[in-house]
PDB file of C-alpha atoms in Angstrom:
ATOM      1  CA  MET A 108      44.703  30.772 -50.902  1.00 68.00           C
ATOM      2  CA  ILE A 109      46.558  34.053 -50.724  1.00 78.00           C
ATOM      3  CA  ASP A 110      46.535  34.317 -54.528  1.00 78.00           C
ATOM      4  CA  ASP A 111      42.732  34.560 -54.424  1.00 85.00           C
ATOM      5  CA  TRP A 112      42.983  37.928 -52.688  1.00 84.00           C
ATOM      6  CA  PHE A 113      44.942  39.669 -55.413  1.00 87.00           C
ATOM      7  CA  SER A 114      42.664  41.830 -57.560  1.00 86.00           C
ATOM      8  CA  ALA A 115      43.026  43.749 -60.799  1.00 90.00           C
ATOM      9  CA  ILE A 116      43.533  47.490 -60.384  1.00 91.00           C
ATOM     10  CA  GLU A 117      42.424  50.190 -62.854  1.00 93.00           C
ATOM     11  CA  LEU A 118      43.847  53.709 -62.583  1.00 94.00           C
ATOM     12  CA  PRO A 119      43.024  56.747 -64.767  1.00 96.00           C
ATOM     13  CA  LEU A 120      46.495  58.114 -65.595  1.00 95.00           C
ATOM     14  CA  THR A 121      48.398  59.916 -68.276  1.00 95.00           C
ATOM     15  CA  TRP A 122      51.129  58.038 -70.116  1.00 94.00           C
ATOM     16  CA  GLN A 123      53.790  59.964 -68.172  1.00 94.00           C
ATOM     17  CA  GLN A 124      52.127  59.170 -64.842  1.00 95.00           C
ATOM     18  CA  PHE A 125      51.919  55.502 -65.816  1.00 94.00           C
ATOM     19  CA  TRP A 126      55.693  55.305 -66.259  1.00 94.00           C
ATOM     20  CA  GLN A 127      56.215  56.989 -62.899  1.00 94.00           C
ATOM     21  CA  LEU A 128      54.188  54.358 -61.026  1.00 92.00           C
ATOM     22  CA  PRO A 129      56.183  52.354 -58.479  1.00 90.00           C
ATOM     23  CA  LYS A 130      56.367  48.796 -59.808  1.00 89.00           C
ATOM     24  CA  ASN A 131      55.565  45.670 -57.828  1.00 89.00           C
ATOM     25  CA  PRO A 132      56.642  42.324 -59.332  1.00 89.00           C
ATOM     26  CA  ALA A 133      53.371  40.723 -58.196  1.00 89.00           C
ATOM     27  CA  TYR A 134      51.572  42.650 -60.957  1.00 92.00           C
ATOM     28  CA  LYS A 135      51.700  43.006 -64.730  1.00 94.00           C
ATOM     29  CA  TYR A 136      51.494  46.670 -65.791  1.00 95.00           C
ATOM     30  CA  GLU A 137      49.654  47.657 -68.997  1.00 96.00           C
ATOM     31  CA  TYR A 138      48.377  50.964 -70.380  1.00 95.00           C
ATOM     32  CA  SER A 139      45.430  51.606 -72.681  1.00 94.00           C
ATOM     33  CA  ASP A 140      43.109  54.518 -73.478  1.00 91.00           C
ATOM     34  CA  GLY A 141      44.161  56.733 -70.564  1.00 94.00           C
ATOM     35  CA  HIS A 142      44.076  53.966 -67.993  1.00 96.00           C
ATOM     36  CA  ALA A 143      46.674  51.849 -66.247  1.00 96.00           C
ATOM     37  CA  TRP A 144      45.741  48.202 -65.806  1.00 95.00           C
ATOM     38  CA  LEU A 145      47.487  46.240 -63.082  1.00 94.00           C
ATOM     39  CA  SER A 146      46.860  42.512 -63.394  1.00 94.00           C
ATOM     40  CA  PRO A 147      47.897  40.110 -60.598  1.00 91.00           C
ATOM     41  CA  ARG A 148      50.855  37.895 -61.461  1.00 90.00           C
ATOM     42  CA  PRO A 149      52.099  36.654 -58.042  1.00 88.00           C
ATOM     43  CA  LYS A 150      55.204  34.483 -58.249  1.00 88.00           C
ATOM     44  CA  GLY A 151      56.336  32.262 -55.412  1.00 88.00           C
ATOM     45  CA  HIS A 152      59.924  31.147 -54.893  1.00 90.00           C
ATOM     46  CA  HIS A 153      60.841  28.021 -52.963  1.00 93.00           C
ATOM     47  CA  ALA A 154      63.739  27.468 -50.577  1.00 95.00           C
ATOM     48  CA  VAL A 155      64.971  24.694 -48.290  1.00 96.00           C
ATOM     49  CA  LEU A 156      66.711  24.846 -44.912  1.00 97.00           C
ATOM     50  CA  ASP A 157      69.070  22.094 -43.733  1.00 97.00           C
ATOM     51  CA  LEU A 158      67.923  21.535 -40.162  1.00 97.00           C
ATOM     52  CA  GLN A 159      71.033  19.616 -39.141  1.00 96.00           C
ATOM     53  CA  THR A 160      73.353  22.520 -39.949  1.00 96.00           C
ATOM     54  CA  PHE A 161      71.013  25.355 -38.941  1.00 95.00           C
ATOM     55  CA  THR A 162      72.588  27.888 -36.593  1.00 91.00           C
ATOM     56  CA  ARG A 163      70.403  30.632 -35.191  1.00 86.00           C
ATOM     57  CA  PRO A 164      71.934  33.882 -36.522  1.00 83.00           C
ATOM     58  CA  ILE A 165      70.314  36.041 -33.831  1.00 78.00           C
ATOM     59  CA  LEU A 166      70.968  34.584 -30.401  1.00 74.00           C
ATOM     60  CA  GLU A 167      68.800  36.907 -28.316  1.00 79.00           C
ATOM     61  CA  MET A 168      65.509  38.716 -28.787  1.00 78.00           C
ATOM     62  CA  ALA A 169      66.333  42.426 -28.505  1.00 73.00           C
ATOM     63  CA  THR A 170      63.374  43.393 -26.352  1.00 80.00           C
ATOM     64  CA  ASP A 171      62.867  44.271 -22.702  1.00 77.00           C
ATOM     65  CA  ASP A 172      59.521  42.460 -22.654  1.00 82.00           C
ATOM     66  CA  LYS A 173      59.470  38.997 -21.153  1.00 90.00           C
ATOM     67  CA  LEU A 174      58.350  36.678 -23.939  1.00 93.00           C
ATOM     68  CA  ILE A 175      57.249  33.067 -23.891  1.00 94.00           C
ATOM     69  CA  ILE A 176      57.369  30.761 -26.907  1.00 96.00           C
ATOM     70  CA  ARG A 177      55.003  27.844 -26.522  1.00 96.00           C
ATOM     71  CA  PRO A 178      53.043  25.370 -28.678  1.00 97.00           C
ATOM     72  CA  LEU A 179      50.005  26.674 -30.534  1.00 97.00           C
ATOM     73  CA  GLN A 180      46.736  26.004 -28.691  1.00 97.00           C
ATOM     74  CA  ASP A 181      43.175  25.791 -30.052  1.00 96.00           C
ATOM     75  CA  ALA A 182      42.225  28.996 -28.229  1.00 96.00           C
ATOM     76  CA  ASP A 183      45.003  30.900 -30.051  1.00 97.00           C
ATOM     77  CA  TRP A 184      43.363  30.594 -33.472  1.00 97.00           C
ATOM     78  CA  ALA A 185      40.815  33.303 -32.664  1.00 96.00           C
ATOM     79  CA  GLN A 186      43.624  35.851 -32.148  1.00 95.00           C
ATOM     80  CA  LEU A 187      45.744  34.906 -35.141  1.00 97.00           C
ATOM     81  CA  PRO A 188      43.818  36.650 -37.989  1.00 96.00           C
ATOM     82  CA  GLU A 189      44.221  40.148 -36.544  1.00 96.00           C
ATOM     83  CA  LEU A 190      47.921  39.511 -35.889  1.00 96.00           C
ATOM     84  CA  PHE A 191      48.339  38.037 -39.374  1.00 96.00           C
ATOM     85  CA  ALA A 192      46.668  40.993 -41.127  1.00 95.00           C
ATOM     86  CA  ALA A 193      48.758  43.483 -39.132  1.00 95.00           C
ATOM     87  CA  ALA A 194      52.006  41.637 -39.877  1.00 94.00           C
ATOM     88  CA  PHE A 195      51.422  41.711 -43.644  1.00 93.00           C
ATOM     89  CA  TYR A 196      49.759  45.115 -43.989  1.00 90.00           C
ATOM     90  CA  ARG A 197      52.578  46.448 -46.194  1.00 89.00           C
ATOM     91  CA  VAL A 198      52.779  43.321 -48.362  1.00 89.00           C
ATOM     92  CA  GLN A 199      50.622  42.542 -51.382  1.00 89.00           C
ATOM     93  CA  PRO A 200      47.815  41.591 -51.591  1.00 89.00           C
ATOM     94  CA  PHE A 201      47.064  42.939 -48.079  1.00 89.00           C
ATOM     95  CA  ALA A 202      48.533  46.355 -48.856  1.00 87.00           C
ATOM     96  CA  SER A 203      45.791  46.929 -51.450  1.00 88.00           C
ATOM     97  CA  LEU A 204      42.896  45.731 -49.296  1.00 89.00           C
ATOM     98  CA  PRO A 205      40.721  47.830 -46.970  1.00 90.00           C
ATOM     99  CA  GLU A 206      40.911  46.873 -43.316  1.00 90.00           C
ATOM    100  CA  ASP A 207      37.806  44.676 -43.281  1.00 90.00           C
ATOM    101  CA  LYS A 208      38.851  42.730 -46.366  1.00 92.00           C
ATOM    102  CA  SER A 209      42.391  42.400 -45.071  1.00 93.00           C
ATOM    103  CA  LEU A 210      41.042  40.708 -41.946  1.00 94.00           C
ATOM    104  CA  ALA A 211      38.786  38.496 -44.080  1.00 95.00           C
ATOM    105  CA  ALA A 212      41.779  37.502 -46.196  1.00 94.00           C
ATOM    106  CA  ALA A 213      43.745  36.642 -43.060  1.00 94.00           C
ATOM    107  CA  GLU A 214      40.870  34.513 -41.755  1.00 96.00           C
ATOM    108  CA  ASP A 215      40.615  32.778 -45.120  1.00 95.00           C
ATOM    109  CA  CYS A 216      44.341  31.975 -45.341  1.00 95.00           C
ATOM    110  CA  LEU A 217      44.587  30.764 -41.755  1.00 96.00           C
ATOM    111  CA  GLY A 218      41.335  28.811 -41.971  1.00 96.00           C
ATOM    112  CA  HIS A 219      42.616  27.032 -45.068  1.00 94.00           C
ATOM    113  CA  THR A 220      45.794  26.102 -43.214  1.00 95.00           C
ATOM    114  CA  ARG A 221      43.962  24.989 -40.074  1.00 96.00           C
ATOM    115  CA  GLU A 222      41.699  22.752 -42.154  1.00 94.00           C
ATOM    116  CA  SER A 223      44.759  21.049 -43.699  1.00 91.00           C
ATOM    117  CA  GLY A 224      44.380  22.827 -47.025  1.00 91.00           C
ATOM    118  CA  GLU A 225      48.174  22.792 -47.405  1.00 88.00           C
ATOM    119  CA  GLY A 226      48.436  19.421 -45.676  1.00 92.00           C
ATOM    120  CA  PRO A 227      48.342  18.344 -42.028  1.00 94.00           C
ATOM    121  CA  LEU A 228      49.789  20.638 -39.393  1.00 96.00           C
ATOM    122  CA  VAL A 229      52.929  19.506 -37.603  1.00 96.00           C
ATOM    123  CA  ALA A 230      51.501  20.386 -34.189  1.00 95.00           C
ATOM    124  CA  GLU A 231      54.776  19.921 -32.320  1.00 96.00           C
ATOM    125  CA  ALA A 232      56.430  22.591 -34.494  1.00 97.00           C
ATOM    126  CA  CYS A 233      53.547  25.123 -34.614  1.00 98.00           C
ATOM    127  CA  LEU A 234      54.398  27.794 -32.059  1.00 98.00           C
ATOM    128  CA  VAL A 235      53.313  31.187 -30.777  1.00 98.00           C
ATOM    129  CA  THR A 236      55.139  33.991 -28.992  1.00 97.00           C
ATOM    130  CA  VAL A 237      53.274  35.522 -26.055  1.00 96.00           C
ATOM    131  CA  ARG A 238      54.124  38.689 -24.124  1.00 93.00           C
ATOM    132  CA  GLU A 239      53.920  37.717 -20.476  1.00 91.00           C
ATOM    133  CA  SER A 240      52.812  41.126 -19.162  1.00 90.00           C
ATOM    134  CA  ASP A 241      49.442  41.133 -20.982  1.00 90.00           C
ATOM    135  CA  ASP A 242      49.293  37.614 -22.473  1.00 90.00           C
ATOM    136  CA  ALA A 243      49.159  39.108 -25.977  1.00 92.00           C
ATOM    137  CA  LEU A 244      50.085  36.987 -28.994  1.00 95.00           C
ATOM    138  CA  ILE A 245      52.776  38.819 -30.961  1.00 96.00           C
ATOM    139  CA  GLY A 246      54.136  36.089 -33.225  1.00 97.00           C
ATOM    140  CA  ALA A 247      53.358  32.658 -34.628  1.00 98.00           C
ATOM    141  CA  ASN A 248      54.505  30.047 -37.085  1.00 98.00           C
ATOM    142  CA  LEU A 249      52.553  27.256 -38.778  1.00 98.00           C
ATOM    143  CA  ILE A 250      54.312  24.251 -40.284  1.00 97.00           C
ATOM    144  CA  THR A 251      52.543  21.727 -42.492  1.00 96.00           C
ATOM    145  CA  LEU A 252      53.283  18.548 -44.399  1.00 94.00           C
ATOM    146  CA  PRO A 253      52.362  17.879 -48.046  1.00 87.00           C
ATOM    147  CA  PRO A 254      48.738  16.711 -48.459  1.00 76.00           C
ATOM    148  CA  GLY A 255      48.357  12.999 -47.811  1.00 64.00           C
ATOM    149  CA  ARG A 256      51.456  12.770 -45.612  1.00 63.00           C
ATOM    150  CA  THR A 257      51.554  11.908 -41.925  1.00 63.00           C
ATOM    151  CA  ILE A 258      53.783  12.823 -39.022  1.00 61.00           C
ATOM    152  CA  LYS A 259      54.729   9.179 -38.407  1.00 61.00           C
ATOM    153  CA  HIS A 260      58.169   8.034 -39.523  1.00 55.00           C
ATOM    154  CA  ALA A 261      59.103  11.580 -40.630  1.00 60.00           C
ATOM    155  CA  VAL A 262      57.448  11.110 -44.025  1.00 63.00           C
ATOM    156  CA  GLY A 263      57.232  14.145 -46.310  1.00 78.00           C
ATOM    157  CA  LEU A 264      59.056  17.461 -46.376  1.00 91.00           C
ATOM    158  CA  PRO A 265      57.680  19.897 -43.762  1.00 96.00           C
ATOM    159  CA  HIS A 266      56.835  23.361 -45.042  1.00 96.00           C
ATOM    160  CA  LEU A 267      57.028  26.671 -43.190  1.00 97.00           C
ATOM    161  CA  THR A 268      53.616  27.768 -44.415  1.00 96.00           C
ATOM    162  CA  TRP A 269      53.341  30.922 -42.282  1.00 97.00           C
ATOM    163  CA  ILE A 270      55.569  32.816 -39.887  1.00 97.00           C
ATOM    164  CA  PHE A 271      54.598  36.316 -38.769  1.00 97.00           C
ATOM    165  CA  VAL A 272      55.234  38.855 -36.015  1.00 96.00           C
ATOM    166  CA  SER A 273      53.306  41.997 -35.108  1.00 95.00           C
ATOM    167  CA  PRO A 274      54.749  45.096 -36.836  1.00 94.00           C
ATOM    168  CA  GLN A 275      55.482  46.717 -33.455  1.00 92.00           C
ATOM    169  CA  ASP A 276      57.618  43.731 -32.444  1.00 90.00           C
ATOM    170  CA  ALA A 277      59.261  42.956 -35.794  1.00 88.00           C
ATOM    171  CA  ARG A 278      63.048  43.179 -36.259  1.00 88.00           C
ATOM    172  CA  TYR A 279      63.766  42.095 -32.679  1.00 89.00           C
ATOM    173  CA  GLY A 280      64.689  38.511 -33.548  1.00 92.00           C
ATOM    174  CA  ILE A 281      61.335  37.026 -32.549  1.00 94.00           C
ATOM    175  CA  GLY A 282      60.760  35.330 -35.893  1.00 95.00           C
ATOM    176  CA  MET A 283      64.212  33.765 -35.758  1.00 95.00           C
ATOM    177  CA  ALA A 284      63.552  32.520 -32.220  1.00 95.00           C
ATOM    178  CA  LEU A 285      60.328  30.909 -33.435  1.00 97.00           C
ATOM    179  CA  LEU A 286      62.211  29.256 -36.281  1.00 97.00           C
ATOM    180  CA  ASP A 287      64.907  27.993 -33.926  1.00 96.00           C
ATOM    181  CA  MET A 288      62.400  26.265 -31.658  1.00 96.00           C
ATOM    182  CA  ALA A 289      60.523  24.861 -34.653  1.00 97.00           C
ATOM    183  CA  VAL A 290      63.788  23.445 -36.027  1.00 97.00           C
ATOM    184  CA  GLN A 291      64.459  21.731 -32.707  1.00 97.00           C
ATOM    185  CA  ALA A 292      60.955  20.217 -32.704  1.00 97.00           C
ATOM    186  CA  LEU A 293      61.326  18.956 -36.284  1.00 97.00           C
ATOM    187  CA  LEU A 294      64.709  17.393 -35.527  1.00 96.00           C
ATOM    188  CA  ARG A 295      63.177  15.540 -32.584  1.00 95.00           C
ATOM    189  CA  LEU A 296      60.537  14.175 -34.968  1.00 94.00           C
ATOM    190  CA  GLY A 297      63.234  12.922 -37.326  1.00 94.00           C
ATOM    191  CA  TYR A 298      63.056  15.557 -40.078  1.00 95.00           C
ATOM    192  CA  THR A 299      66.254  16.929 -41.597  1.00 95.00           C
ATOM    193  CA  LYS A 300      64.973  19.637 -43.973  1.00 96.00           C
ATOM    194  CA  LEU A 301      62.361  22.385 -43.954  1.00 97.00           C
ATOM    195  CA  ALA A 302      60.877  23.924 -47.091  1.00 96.00           C
ATOM    196  CA  SER A 303      59.468  27.441 -47.365  1.00 96.00           C
ATOM    197  CA  THR A 304      57.975  29.778 -49.957  1.00 93.00           C
ATOM    198  CA  PHE A 305      58.001  33.560 -50.317  1.00 92.00           C
ATOM    199  CA  LEU A 306      56.427  35.866 -52.864  1.00 89.00           C
ATOM    200  CA  LEU A 307      58.570  37.836 -55.274  1.00 86.00           C
ATOM    201  CA  GLY A 308      58.316  41.447 -54.147  1.00 84.00           C
ATOM    202  CA  ASN A 309      58.296  40.660 -50.427  1.00 88.00           C
ATOM    203  CA  GLU A 310      61.888  41.728 -49.853  1.00 89.00           C
ATOM    204  CA  SER A 311      61.748  41.510 -46.063  1.00 90.00           C
ATOM    205  CA  SER A 312      60.682  37.855 -46.268  1.00 93.00           C
ATOM    206  CA  MET A 313      63.353  37.109 -48.856  1.00 93.00           C
ATOM    207  CA  LEU A 314      66.066  38.666 -46.678  1.00 93.00           C
ATOM    208  CA  TRP A 315      64.799  36.867 -43.583  1.00 94.00           C
ATOM    209  CA  HIS A 316      65.012  33.507 -45.383  1.00 96.00           C
ATOM    210  CA  TRP A 317      68.495  34.333 -46.647  1.00 94.00           C
ATOM    211  CA  ARG A 318      69.717  35.285 -43.161  1.00 94.00           C
ATOM    212  CA  ALA A 319      68.231  32.119 -41.673  1.00 95.00           C
ATOM    213  CA  GLY A 320      70.206  29.984 -44.115  1.00 96.00           C
ATOM    214  CA  PHE A 321      67.493  28.850 -46.541  1.00 96.00           C
ATOM    215  CA  LYS A 322      68.844  27.840 -49.962  1.00 95.00           C
ATOM    216  CA  LEU A 323      66.895  29.105 -52.957  1.00 93.00           C
ATOM    217  CA  LEU A 324      65.637  26.388 -55.294  1.00 88.00           C
ATOM    218  CA  GLU A 325      65.466  26.761 -59.052  1.00 79.00           C
ATOM    219  CA  HIS A 326      62.182  28.255 -60.233  1.00 69.00           C
ATOM    220  CA  PRO A 327      60.275  25.687 -62.335  1.00 66.00           C
ATOM    221  CA  GLY A 328      59.431  28.420 -64.840  1.00 65.00           C
ATOM    222  CA  SER A 329      63.045  29.471 -65.411  1.00 65.00           C
ATOM    223  CA  MET A 330      64.412  29.226 -68.943  1.00 68.00           C
ATOM    224  CA  ARG A 331      67.150  26.894 -67.681  1.00 69.00           C
ATOM    225  CA  ALA A 332      64.563  24.429 -66.392  1.00 64.00           C
ATOM    226  CA  ILE A 333      62.438  24.719 -69.525  1.00 64.00           C
ATOM    227  CA  ARG A 334      65.414  24.170 -71.856  1.00 69.00           C
ATOM    228  CA  ARG A 335      66.685  21.269 -69.765  1.00 67.00           C
ATOM    229  CA  GLU A 336      63.303  19.549 -69.936  1.00 67.00           C
ATOM    230  CA  ALA A 337      63.102  20.211 -73.687  1.00 69.00           C
ATOM    231  CA  ARG A 338      66.455  18.473 -74.227  1.00 74.00           C
ATOM    232  CA  LYS A 339      65.136  15.352 -72.531  1.00 71.00           C
TER     233      LYS A 339
END
């Protein structure tokens, strides 16, 4: 659903200004008749975490606030869109959206997930982080299974569909603490691996996955994959 919120961008620029534009790999950059044309080309990369060998790289949350990590509740969904939009405000496509549309995009993405658009939620592994002093939600993760799968008998590969923390509380190890508790819940359910996806150009997400121990999978559009399939 997030791809639906990317939009084409037209900018009146000189040729020299066009070449000075900062480049984002989620877009294709073209120039014609005094205008720059930025066309959405978001590319997702997939990675897998071995749950049985996972070791939390950050052992403590570096904050003085008392935080509670607990299972996601129905009442939490109303607070998630605002947190989601704030967490991704520097990341495309949210970085190019006005505030009202950014919130609408967050509601759309989360609503799609809640309605099993990516597959059923693994409720036991969907968690939120709450600040005890004011009961504010400052982080959350949502884990799903492939469409048509069920939680019974650990069938299907669970997917870390969303994990996000408020910008004021980011970089304190909260996301890693959420992942750690989700890993424990998945192991109790009998799962041994967790898949995830991040967009090319979201460097902070890429680095977070790398630090957590996710292994990058080969991109299906890579020339190696294409040539290998052609040889078959």
